mmCIF file of C-alpha atoms in Angstrom:
data_model
loop_
_atom_site.group_PDB
_atom_site.id
_atom_site.type_symbol
_atom_site.label_atom_id
_atom_site.label_comp_id
_atom_site.label_asym_id
_atom_site.label_seq_id
_atom_site.Cartn_x
_atom_site.Cartn_y
_atom_site.Cartn_z
ATOM 1 C CA MET B 1 -19.605 -49.549 103.828
ATOM 2 C CA PHE B 2 -21.394 -52.188 105.871
ATOM 3 C CA ARG B 3 -19.047 -54.919 107.057
ATOM 4 C CA LEU B 4 -21.491 -57.751 107.495
ATOM 5 C CA SER B 5 -19.070 -60.665 108.114
ATOM 6 C CA ASN B 6 -17.017 -58.626 110.595
ATOM 7 C CA LEU B 7 -20.111 -57.742 112.621
ATOM 8 C CA ILE B 8 -21.244 -61.370 112.806
ATOM 9 C CA LYS B 9 -17.825 -62.501 113.987
ATOM 10 C CA SER B 10 -17.206 -59.722 116.469
ATOM 11 C CA THR B 11 -20.688 -59.832 117.983
ATOM 12 C CA LEU B 12 -21.034 -63.609 118.319
ATOM 13 C CA ASN B 13 -17.373 -63.928 119.583
ATOM 14 C CA GLY B 14 -17.829 -61.000 121.980
ATOM 15 C CA VAL B 15 -14.777 -59.101 120.748
ATOM 16 C CA SER B 16 -14.377 -55.394 120.022
ATOM 17 C CA GLN B 17 -15.430 -54.350 116.512
ATOM 18 C CA ARG B 18 -12.967 -52.644 114.206
ATOM 19 C CA SER B 19 -13.173 -48.845 114.283
ATOM 20 C CA LEU B 20 -11.915 -46.467 111.710
ATOM 21 C CA ASP B 21 -9.093 -44.213 112.968
ATOM 22 C CA GLY B 22 -9.088 -41.313 110.572
ATOM 23 C CA SER B 23 -10.779 -40.696 107.259
ATOM 24 C CA ILE B 24 -10.931 -42.641 103.947
ATOM 25 C CA ALA B 25 -10.334 -40.763 100.667
ATOM 26 C CA ILE B 26 -11.503 -42.209 97.387
ATOM 27 C CA TRP B 27 -9.235 -40.512 94.926
ATOM 28 C CA ASN B 28 -10.034 -40.584 91.201
ATOM 29 C CA PHE B 29 -6.730 -39.060 90.123
ATOM 30 C CA THR B 30 -7.382 -40.101 86.530
ATOM 31 C CA ASN B 31 -10.525 -40.239 84.409
ATOM 32 C CA ARG B 32 -8.870 -42.270 81.751
ATOM 33 C CA CYS B 33 -10.143 -45.808 81.360
ATOM 34 C CA ASN B 34 -9.884 -48.721 78.861
ATOM 35 C CA LEU B 35 -13.590 -49.639 79.422
ATOM 36 C CA SER B 36 -16.967 -47.793 79.228
ATOM 37 C CA CYS B 37 -19.059 -49.392 81.935
ATOM 38 C CA LEU B 38 -22.792 -48.747 82.016
ATOM 39 C CA HIS B 39 -22.866 -47.709 85.661
ATOM 40 C CA CYS B 40 -19.714 -45.582 85.799
ATOM 41 C CA TYR B 41 -20.288 -42.496 87.982
ATOM 42 C CA SER B 42 -17.295 -40.573 86.558
ATOM 43 C CA LYS B 43 -18.119 -41.264 82.859
ATOM 44 C CA ALA B 44 -14.510 -42.323 82.297
ATOM 45 C CA SER B 45 -12.981 -42.982 78.792
ATOM 46 C CA LEU B 46 -9.702 -43.152 76.972
ATOM 47 C CA ASP B 47 -10.277 -39.739 75.537
ATOM 48 C CA GLU B 48 -9.702 -37.989 78.836
ATOM 49 C CA SER B 49 -6.438 -36.355 79.917
ATOM 50 C CA ASP B 50 -4.948 -36.177 83.427
ATOM 51 C CA ARG B 51 -4.995 -32.843 85.189
ATOM 52 C CA PHE B 52 -3.029 -34.172 88.151
ATOM 53 C CA THR B 53 0.736 -34.101 87.611
ATOM 54 C CA THR B 54 2.938 -36.275 89.821
ATOM 55 C CA PRO B 55 4.273 -33.280 91.858
ATOM 56 C CA LYS B 56 0.622 -32.145 92.459
ATOM 57 C CA VAL B 57 -0.324 -35.649 93.620
ATOM 58 C CA PHE B 58 2.630 -35.660 96.049
ATOM 59 C CA GLU B 59 1.682 -32.216 97.370
ATOM 60 C CA THR B 60 -1.912 -33.314 97.847
ATOM 61 C CA ILE B 61 -0.856 -36.458 99.696
ATOM 62 C CA LYS B 62 0.807 -34.281 102.366
ATOM 63 C CA GLU B 63 -2.345 -32.156 102.574
ATOM 64 C CA LEU B 64 -4.445 -35.319 102.981
ATOM 65 C CA LYS B 65 -2.232 -36.398 105.873
ATOM 66 C CA LYS B 66 -2.710 -33.014 107.546
ATOM 67 C CA GLY B 67 -6.483 -33.408 107.068
ATOM 68 C CA GLY B 68 -6.539 -36.717 108.925
ATOM 69 C CA VAL B 69 -6.829 -39.074 105.976
ATOM 70 C CA LYS B 70 -5.382 -42.527 106.887
ATOM 71 C CA PHE B 71 -6.584 -44.592 103.904
ATOM 72 C CA ILE B 72 -6.677 -43.792 100.159
ATOM 73 C CA ILE B 73 -8.564 -45.928 97.715
ATOM 74 C CA PHE B 74 -6.993 -45.426 94.262
ATOM 75 C CA SER B 75 -9.815 -45.252 91.758
ATOM 76 C CA GLY B 76 -10.604 -43.686 88.417
ATOM 77 C CA GLY B 77 -11.047 -44.182 85.597
ATOM 78 C CA GLU B 78 -8.588 -46.992 85.784
ATOM 79 C CA PRO B 79 -5.784 -46.126 88.206
ATOM 80 C CA LEU B 80 -3.252 -48.592 86.707
ATOM 81 C CA ILE B 81 -3.359 -46.577 83.513
ATOM 82 C CA ARG B 82 -1.040 -44.046 85.219
ATOM 83 C CA LYS B 83 2.683 -44.704 84.779
ATOM 84 C CA ASP B 84 3.443 -43.071 88.214
ATOM 85 C CA ILE B 85 1.075 -45.308 90.101
ATOM 86 C CA PHE B 86 3.730 -47.040 92.161
ATOM 87 C CA ASP B 87 5.615 -43.800 92.930
ATOM 88 C CA ILE B 88 2.265 -42.378 94.250
ATOM 89 C CA ALA B 89 1.732 -45.497 96.409
ATOM 90 C CA ASP B 90 5.285 -45.187 97.783
ATOM 91 C CA GLU B 91 4.666 -41.549 98.676
ATOM 92 C CA CYS B 92 1.477 -42.500 100.495
ATOM 93 C CA ARG B 93 3.343 -45.031 102.602
ATOM 94 C CA LYS B 94 6.093 -42.475 103.430
ATOM 95 C CA ASN B 95 3.289 -40.278 104.808
ATOM 96 C CA GLY B 96 1.734 -43.094 106.864
ATOM 97 C CA ILE B 97 -1.267 -43.553 104.548
ATOM 98 C CA PHE B 98 -2.566 -47.038 103.720
ATOM 99 C CA THR B 99 -3.393 -47.620 100.048
ATOM 100 C CA TYR B 100 -6.137 -49.746 98.446
ATOM 101 C CA LEU B 101 -6.598 -50.380 94.718
ATOM 102 C CA SER B 102 -9.865 -50.461 92.840
ATOM 103 C CA THR B 103 -9.248 -51.785 89.322
ATOM 104 C CA ASN B 104 -10.832 -53.641 86.378
ATOM 105 C CA GLY B 105 -7.783 -55.906 86.465
ATOM 106 C CA LEU B 106 -7.007 -55.681 82.776
ATOM 107 C CA TYR B 107 -3.639 -54.036 83.224
ATOM 108 C CA ILE B 108 -2.419 -56.589 85.772
ATOM 109 C CA ASN B 109 0.241 -58.871 84.269
ATOM 110 C CA PRO B 110 3.250 -61.010 85.207
ATOM 111 C CA SER B 111 5.591 -58.038 85.011
ATOM 112 C CA ASN B 112 3.810 -55.768 87.452
ATOM 113 C CA VAL B 113 1.753 -58.074 89.698
ATOM 114 C CA GLU B 114 4.293 -58.374 92.492
ATOM 115 C CA ARG B 115 4.713 -54.573 92.576
ATOM 116 C CA ILE B 116 0.986 -54.261 92.780
ATOM 117 C CA ILE B 117 0.752 -56.634 95.676
ATOM 118 C CA GLU B 118 3.636 -54.738 97.490
ATOM 119 C CA SER B 119 2.051 -51.374 96.911
ATOM 120 C CA PHE B 120 -1.537 -52.021 97.965
ATOM 121 C CA GLY B 121 -2.970 -53.437 101.165
ATOM 122 C CA TYR B 122 -6.110 -54.473 99.326
ATOM 123 C CA ILE B 123 -6.773 -55.140 95.649
ATOM 124 C CA GLY B 124 -10.431 -55.047 94.477
ATOM 125 C CA ILE B 125 -11.253 -56.228 90.970
ATOM 126 C CA SER B 126 -14.645 -55.420 89.446
ATOM 127 C CA ILE B 127 -16.649 -58.403 88.273
ATOM 128 C CA ASP B 128 -20.199 -57.754 87.110
ATOM 129 C CA GLY B 129 -21.455 -61.290 87.004
ATOM 130 C CA LYS B 130 -21.372 -64.205 84.568
ATOM 131 C CA GLU B 131 -19.045 -63.930 81.632
ATOM 132 C CA GLU B 132 -21.633 -62.694 79.064
ATOM 133 C CA VAL B 133 -23.157 -60.265 81.523
ATOM 134 C CA HIS B 134 -19.827 -58.867 82.571
ATOM 135 C CA ASP B 135 -18.529 -58.348 79.039
ATOM 136 C CA LEU B 136 -21.733 -56.603 77.985
ATOM 137 C CA PHE B 137 -21.756 -54.441 81.114
ATOM 138 C CA ARG B 138 -18.081 -53.475 80.655
ATOM 139 C CA GLY B 139 -18.363 -52.947 76.911
ATOM 140 C CA LEU B 140 -15.436 -55.248 76.028
ATOM 141 C CA PRO B 141 -15.661 -58.873 74.867
ATOM 142 C CA GLY B 142 -13.110 -61.034 76.719
ATOM 143 C CA SER B 143 -12.764 -58.700 79.737
ATOM 144 C CA TYR B 144 -14.235 -61.234 82.080
ATOM 145 C CA GLN B 145 -11.553 -63.861 81.260
ATOM 146 C CA LYS B 146 -8.836 -61.260 81.540
ATOM 147 C CA SER B 147 -10.018 -60.134 84.970
ATOM 148 C CA MET B 148 -10.236 -63.764 86.145
ATOM 149 C CA LYS B 149 -6.658 -64.374 84.958
ATOM 150 C CA SER B 150 -5.578 -61.337 87.026
ATOM 151 C CA ILE B 151 -7.266 -62.745 90.132
ATOM 152 C CA ASP B 152 -5.435 -66.035 89.619
ATOM 153 C CA LEU B 153 -2.169 -64.310 89.045
ATOM 154 C CA ILE B 154 -2.459 -62.316 92.272
ATOM 155 C CA HIS B 155 -3.122 -65.566 94.143
ATOM 156 C CA GLU B 156 -0.236 -67.274 92.505
ATOM 157 C CA LYS B 157 2.146 -64.591 93.793
ATOM 158 C CA GLY B 158 0.740 -64.729 97.325
ATOM 159 C CA GLY B 159 -1.456 -61.661 97.208
ATOM 160 C CA LYS B 160 -5.014 -61.165 98.463
ATOM 161 C CA VAL B 161 -7.793 -59.968 96.231
ATOM 162 C CA GLY B 162 -11.489 -59.091 96.484
ATOM 163 C CA ILE B 163 -14.324 -58.954 94.032
ATOM 164 C CA ARG B 164 -16.340 -55.737 93.585
ATOM 165 C CA PHE B 165 -19.855 -56.290 92.218
ATOM 166 C CA THR B 166 -22.613 -53.739 91.526
ATOM 167 C CA ILE B 167 -26.071 -55.155 91.778
ATOM 168 C CA THR B 168 -28.434 -53.927 89.006
ATOM 169 C CA SER B 169 -31.331 -55.337 87.043
ATOM 170 C CA GLN B 170 -28.814 -56.715 84.461
ATOM 171 C CA THR B 171 -26.497 -58.215 87.050
ATOM 172 C CA TYR B 172 -29.109 -59.388 89.600
ATOM 173 C CA ASP B 173 -29.274 -62.982 88.336
ATOM 174 C CA SER B 174 -25.482 -63.179 88.584
ATOM 175 C CA LEU B 175 -25.294 -62.608 92.371
ATOM 176 C CA GLU B 176 -25.124 -66.341 93.066
ATOM 177 C CA HIS B 177 -22.392 -66.739 90.447
ATOM 178 C CA ILE B 178 -20.244 -64.088 92.263
ATOM 179 C CA PHE B 179 -20.315 -66.223 95.416
ATOM 180 C CA GLU B 180 -19.671 -69.451 93.572
ATOM 181 C CA ILE B 181 -16.508 -68.151 91.890
ATOM 182 C CA SER B 182 -15.386 -66.612 95.154
ATOM 183 C CA GLU B 183 -15.638 -69.955 96.977
ATOM 184 C CA LYS B 184 -13.987 -71.749 94.089
ATOM 185 C CA LYS B 185 -11.052 -69.344 93.737
ATOM 186 C CA GLY B 186 -10.653 -68.557 97.441
ATOM 187 C CA ILE B 187 -11.486 -64.858 97.078
ATOM 188 C CA GLU B 188 -10.837 -63.050 100.327
ATOM 189 C CA LYS B 189 -13.545 -60.399 100.072
ATOM 190 C CA ILE B 190 -16.861 -59.896 98.257
ATOM 191 C CA TYR B 191 -17.972 -56.188 98.041
ATOM 192 C CA ILE B 192 -21.509 -55.822 96.834
ATOM 193 C CA SER B 193 -22.434 -52.242 95.894
ATOM 194 C CA HIS B 194 -25.921 -50.968 95.384
ATOM 195 C CA LEU B 195 -26.473 -48.595 92.432
ATOM 196 C CA VAL B 196 -26.233 -44.859 93.162
ATOM 197 C CA TYR B 197 -27.849 -42.462 90.729
ATOM 198 C CA SER B 198 -24.824 -40.581 89.441
ATOM 199 C CA GLY B 199 -22.911 -40.371 86.155
ATOM 200 C CA ARG B 200 -23.912 -43.118 83.835
ATOM 201 C CA GLY B 201 -25.751 -44.656 86.822
ATOM 202 C CA TYR B 202 -28.060 -41.648 86.727
ATOM 203 C CA GLU B 203 -28.495 -41.857 82.983
ATOM 204 C CA ASN B 204 -29.524 -45.530 83.481
ATOM 205 C CA LEU B 205 -31.928 -45.286 86.349
ATOM 206 C CA LYS B 206 -33.904 -48.189 84.932
ATOM 207 C CA MET B 207 -30.924 -50.404 85.738
ATOM 208 C CA ASP B 208 -31.799 -50.374 89.456
ATOM 209 C CA ILE B 209 -33.535 -53.313 91.086
ATOM 210 C CA SER B 210 -36.894 -53.226 92.832
ATOM 211 C CA LYS B 211 -37.277 -53.079 96.583
ATOM 212 C CA ARG B 212 -38.589 -56.651 96.603
ATOM 213 C CA GLN B 213 -35.519 -57.775 94.713
ATOM 214 C CA ARG B 214 -33.307 -55.861 97.138
ATOM 215 C CA LYS B 215 -34.798 -57.816 100.029
ATOM 216 C CA GLU B 216 -34.365 -61.104 98.179
ATOM 217 C CA ALA B 217 -30.751 -60.284 97.429
ATOM 218 C CA LEU B 218 -30.063 -59.411 101.069
ATOM 219 C CA ASP B 219 -31.700 -62.567 102.184
ATOM 220 C CA PHE B 220 -29.217 -64.488 100.019
ATOM 221 C CA ILE B 221 -26.209 -62.385 101.069
ATOM 222 C CA ILE B 222 -26.997 -62.604 104.791
ATOM 223 C CA LYS B 223 -27.533 -66.343 104.629
ATOM 224 C CA LYS B 224 -24.181 -66.655 102.928
ATOM 225 C CA ALA B 225 -22.498 -64.595 105.665
ATOM 226 C CA PHE B 226 -23.963 -66.825 108.414
ATOM 227 C CA ASP B 227 -23.013 -69.965 106.458
ATOM 228 C CA TYR B 228 -19.417 -68.761 106.093
ATOM 229 C CA TYR B 229 -19.203 -67.990 109.822
ATOM 230 C CA LYS B 230 -20.584 -71.470 110.766
ATOM 231 C CA GLU B 231 -18.289 -73.199 108.294
ATOM 232 C CA GLY B 232 -15.236 -71.134 109.200
ATOM 233 C CA LYS B 233 -14.777 -69.864 105.651
ATOM 234 C CA ASP B 234 -12.618 -66.748 105.611
ATOM 235 C CA ILE B 235 -14.558 -64.771 103.007
ATOM 236 C CA ASP B 236 -15.406 -61.239 104.080
ATOM 237 C CA ILE B 237 -18.774 -59.983 102.865
ATOM 238 C CA VAL B 238 -19.285 -56.209 102.661
ATOM 239 C CA THR B 239 -22.146 -54.205 101.149
ATOM 240 C CA GLY B 240 -21.894 -50.615 100.037
ATOM 241 C CA ASN B 241 -24.069 -47.578 99.273
ATOM 242 C CA MET B 242 -27.091 -48.957 101.109
ATOM 243 C CA GLU B 243 -26.680 -48.410 104.857
ATOM 244 C CA MET B 244 -30.210 -49.650 105.436
ATOM 245 C CA ASP B 245 -28.764 -53.146 104.874
ATOM 246 C CA ALA B 246 -27.660 -52.880 108.543
ATOM 247 C CA ILE B 247 -31.262 -52.488 109.759
ATOM 248 C CA TYR B 248 -32.445 -55.357 107.627
ATOM 249 C CA PHE B 249 -29.541 -57.483 108.915
ATOM 250 C CA TYR B 250 -30.260 -56.583 112.523
ATOM 251 C CA GLU B 251 -33.843 -57.826 112.242
ATOM 252 C CA LYS B 252 -32.554 -61.218 110.848
ATOM 253 C CA PHE B 253 -29.859 -61.390 113.453
ATOM 254 C CA ALA B 254 -32.231 -60.627 116.364
ATOM 255 C CA LYS B 255 -34.465 -63.533 115.443
ATOM 256 C CA LYS B 256 -31.534 -65.936 115.178
ATOM 257 C CA PHE B 257 -29.565 -64.691 118.257
ATOM 258 C CA PRO B 258 -31.963 -62.727 120.491
ATOM 259 C CA GLU B 259 -29.492 -62.863 123.407
ATOM 260 C CA ARG B 260 -26.976 -60.892 121.334
ATOM 261 C CA ALA B 261 -29.336 -58.537 119.576
ATOM 262 C CA ALA B 262 -28.872 -55.590 122.001
ATOM 263 C CA ASP B 263 -25.080 -55.864 121.689
ATOM 264 C CA LEU B 264 -25.327 -55.810 117.928
ATOM 265 C CA TYR B 265 -27.580 -52.810 117.903
ATOM 266 C CA GLU B 266 -25.122 -50.838 120.006
ATOM 267 C CA ARG B 267 -22.383 -51.753 117.640
ATOM 268 C CA LEU B 268 -24.459 -50.640 114.636
ATOM 269 C CA LYS B 269 -25.153 -47.264 116.320
ATOM 270 C CA LYS B 270 -21.431 -46.888 116.982
ATOM 271 C CA TRP B 271 -20.783 -47.640 113.319
ATOM 272 C CA GLY B 272 -23.162 -44.856 112.460
ATOM 273 C CA GLY B 273 -24.293 -45.591 108.898
ATOM 274 C CA ASN B 274 -23.644 -43.335 105.992
ATOM 275 C CA SER B 275 -20.284 -41.603 106.526
ATOM 276 C CA ALA B 276 -20.073 -39.232 103.525
ATOM 277 C CA GLY B 277 -18.587 -35.948 104.731
ATOM 278 C CA ARG B 278 -17.783 -37.406 108.131
ATOM 279 C CA ASN B 279 -14.961 -39.885 107.529
ATOM 280 C CA LEU B 280 -15.379 -40.432 103.827
ATOM 281 C CA VAL B 281 -14.279 -37.948 101.168
ATOM 282 C CA ASN B 282 -13.793 -37.987 97.455
ATOM 283 C CA ILE B 283 -11.345 -36.101 95.200
ATOM 284 C CA ASN B 284 -12.208 -36.400 91.515
ATOM 285 C CA SER B 285 -9.916 -36.113 88.444
ATOM 286 C CA GLU B 286 -10.547 -32.370 88.263
ATOM 287 C CA GLY B 287 -9.566 -31.774 91.883
ATOM 288 C CA ASP B 288 -13.135 -31.320 93.113
ATOM 289 C CA VAL B 289 -13.604 -32.341 96.685
ATOM 290 C CA ARG B 290 -16.930 -34.028 97.461
ATOM 291 C CA PRO B 291 -18.338 -35.826 100.519
ATOM 292 C CA ASP B 292 -18.528 -38.984 98.451
ATOM 293 C CA PRO B 293 -17.875 -39.965 94.814
ATOM 294 C CA PHE B 294 -21.550 -39.540 93.845
ATOM 295 C CA PHE B 295 -22.324 -36.311 95.618
ATOM 296 C CA PRO B 296 -23.927 -33.658 93.378
ATOM 297 C CA VAL B 297 -22.300 -30.669 95.116
ATOM 298 C CA LYS B 298 -18.574 -30.010 95.533
ATOM 299 C CA ILE B 299 -17.240 -28.433 98.732
ATOM 300 C CA GLY B 300 -14.013 -27.055 97.183
ATOM 301 C CA ASN B 301 -11.220 -27.763 94.737
ATOM 302 C CA ILE B 302 -7.658 -28.616 95.751
ATOM 303 C CA PHE B 303 -6.288 -26.598 92.783
ATOM 304 C CA ASP B 304 -7.782 -23.537 94.419
ATOM 305 C CA GLU B 305 -7.360 -24.327 98.168
ATOM 306 C CA SER B 306 -5.487 -26.857 100.290
ATOM 307 C CA PHE B 307 -7.320 -30.042 101.138
ATOM 308 C CA GLU B 308 -7.059 -29.574 104.854
ATOM 309 C CA ASN B 309 -8.623 -26.130 104.651
ATOM 310 C CA ILE B 310 -11.559 -27.573 102.712
ATOM 311 C CA TRP B 311 -12.017 -30.688 104.771
ATOM 312 C CA LEU B 312 -11.518 -29.166 108.189
ATOM 313 C CA ASN B 313 -13.772 -26.115 107.445
ATOM 314 C CA GLU B 314 -16.296 -26.190 110.307
ATOM 315 C CA LYS B 315 -18.286 -23.279 108.688
ATOM 316 C CA ASN B 316 -19.164 -25.331 105.614
ATOM 317 C CA ASP B 317 -22.901 -25.867 105.870
ATOM 318 C CA ILE B 318 -22.967 -29.146 103.859
ATOM 319 C CA LEU B 319 -20.228 -30.739 106.020
ATOM 320 C CA ARG B 320 -21.858 -29.449 109.192
ATOM 321 C CA LEU B 321 -25.197 -31.038 108.300
ATOM 322 C CA LEU B 322 -23.598 -34.264 107.070
ATOM 323 C CA ARG B 323 -21.563 -34.612 110.329
ATOM 324 C CA LYS B 324 -24.605 -34.170 112.556
ATOM 325 C CA ARG B 325 -25.550 -37.567 114.068
ATOM 326 C CA PRO B 326 -28.196 -38.518 113.416
ATOM 327 C CA ARG B 327 -28.793 -36.258 110.436
ATOM 328 C CA ASP B 328 -32.005 -34.210 109.989
ATOM 329 C CA ILE B 329 -33.601 -36.197 107.149
ATOM 330 C CA GLY B 330 -37.136 -35.628 105.884
ATOM 331 C CA GLY B 331 -39.807 -38.029 104.676
ATOM 332 C CA LYS B 332 -40.179 -41.347 106.429
ATOM 333 C CA CYS B 333 -36.690 -40.943 107.882
ATOM 334 C CA ALA B 334 -37.896 -38.228 110.203
ATOM 335 C CA ASP B 335 -39.912 -40.700 112.260
ATOM 336 C CA CYS B 336 -37.786 -43.811 111.713
ATOM 337 C CA PRO B 337 -36.549 -45.358 114.993
ATOM 338 C CA HIS B 338 -33.443 -46.604 113.234
ATOM 339 C CA ILE B 339 -32.043 -43.328 111.905
ATOM 340 C CA GLU B 340 -29.094 -43.634 114.250
ATOM 341 C CA VAL B 341 -28.056 -46.848 112.467
ATOM 342 C CA CYS B 342 -28.292 -45.892 108.793
ATOM 343 C CA ASN B 343 -27.948 -42.097 109.192
ATOM 344 C CA GLY B 344 -30.388 -41.506 106.361
ATOM 345 C CA GLY B 345 -28.638 -43.392 103.598
ATOM 346 C CA SER B 346 -27.538 -41.875 100.324
ATOM 347 C CA ARG B 347 -27.847 -38.079 99.823
ATOM 348 C CA PRO B 348 -26.983 -38.351 96.121
ATOM 349 C CA ARG B 349 -30.025 -40.631 95.537
ATOM 350 C CA ALA B 350 -32.277 -38.221 97.381
ATOM 351 C CA TRP B 351 -30.985 -35.402 95.225
ATOM 352 C CA ALA B 352 -31.403 -37.363 91.997
ATOM 353 C CA ILE B 353 -35.065 -38.221 92.647
ATOM 354 C CA TYR B 354 -36.335 -35.350 94.788
ATOM 355 C CA GLY B 355 -33.880 -32.486 94.127
ATOM 356 C CA ASP B 356 -33.374 -32.274 97.897
ATOM 357 C CA LEU B 357 -30.181 -33.366 99.662
ATOM 358 C CA TRP B 358 -32.063 -33.920 102.932
ATOM 359 C CA ALA B 359 -35.017 -35.929 101.636
ATOM 360 C CA GLU B 360 -35.333 -39.653 102.389
ATOM 361 C CA ASP B 361 -33.278 -42.174 100.388
ATOM 362 C CA PRO B 362 -35.709 -43.299 97.681
ATOM 363 C CA SER B 363 -34.134 -46.699 97.587
ATOM 364 C CA CYS B 364 -34.831 -47.500 101.268
ATOM 365 C CA TYR B 365 -36.636 -50.856 101.342
ATOM 366 C CA ILE B 366 -37.177 -51.201 105.098
ATOM 367 C CA TYR B 367 -40.825 -51.688 106.075
ATOM 368 C CA GLU B 368 -41.873 -51.801 102.403
#
């Protein structure tokens, strides 16, 4: 996760950047979903059943705390489909773990919105572009309007909400629309995710954009971030699953503020790029533990072994190699002067294209 707006503010204002104390777990504790999105990495559907019982979830929360997890992103499937969702969030708080919600927004309504706001420190609702694009991508006519009503409802009740947007060849032309509605509705955060080749995203490789388009998209995103800073607009822009965005941003920043460039670069090195297996972990609906939600290899299963034993295992070769900074990555990454910033990017994309976890990220667009 590359926090673009935060870096602009902290660097230009000369204040300390936010650092992550502990690990983030993305937990897909259900694979049930009321939609069938084209890019879904977990291939969720309504036909699935939940393996996690409430007692097992509670037990795992305690294990996550022992393993150093400080933040849990509730994901799926659609997390609001579970009737025990609020009990789970309460149990997280009792154990000192912050909770975030990633949802399609269709189950948010007047009867539960206040409880949702109370239960989650951040609510991210997926919007895939203009209405016709979103509905096609999500596989449900009318889903765009329902999600928009959920955003308005959260704001009416005093909550904060962000938009989650995956940029693909189908949604590319909707990027500007995402910023327009965020400005109009006072959205607090825009999270722009690049496509990772996993699940339905792997089955739909042709959905990805070209490297030229990626640069054009980042030009637009970076300009918006600078404009918001200059205008004092409190909209947080974050990009995900493409740590090379940080290098591209640095080159733009250095031309605009050369006197601050060295400071920014040190901050980027401290951030450290791709964090899969280091301070990011995923637990899927079957209990498999992976370094990130898209990772092709599991490192354990919490139905067989406790989370802390899996996550804190210093003898696990995958975790050891992922936690090396900078990582030993092949291809053009081996000689790249910026490997300390991006840390080699996405290992799942390297695996999908080259069959090698330690090959270069094929989506890297720097110097192309």
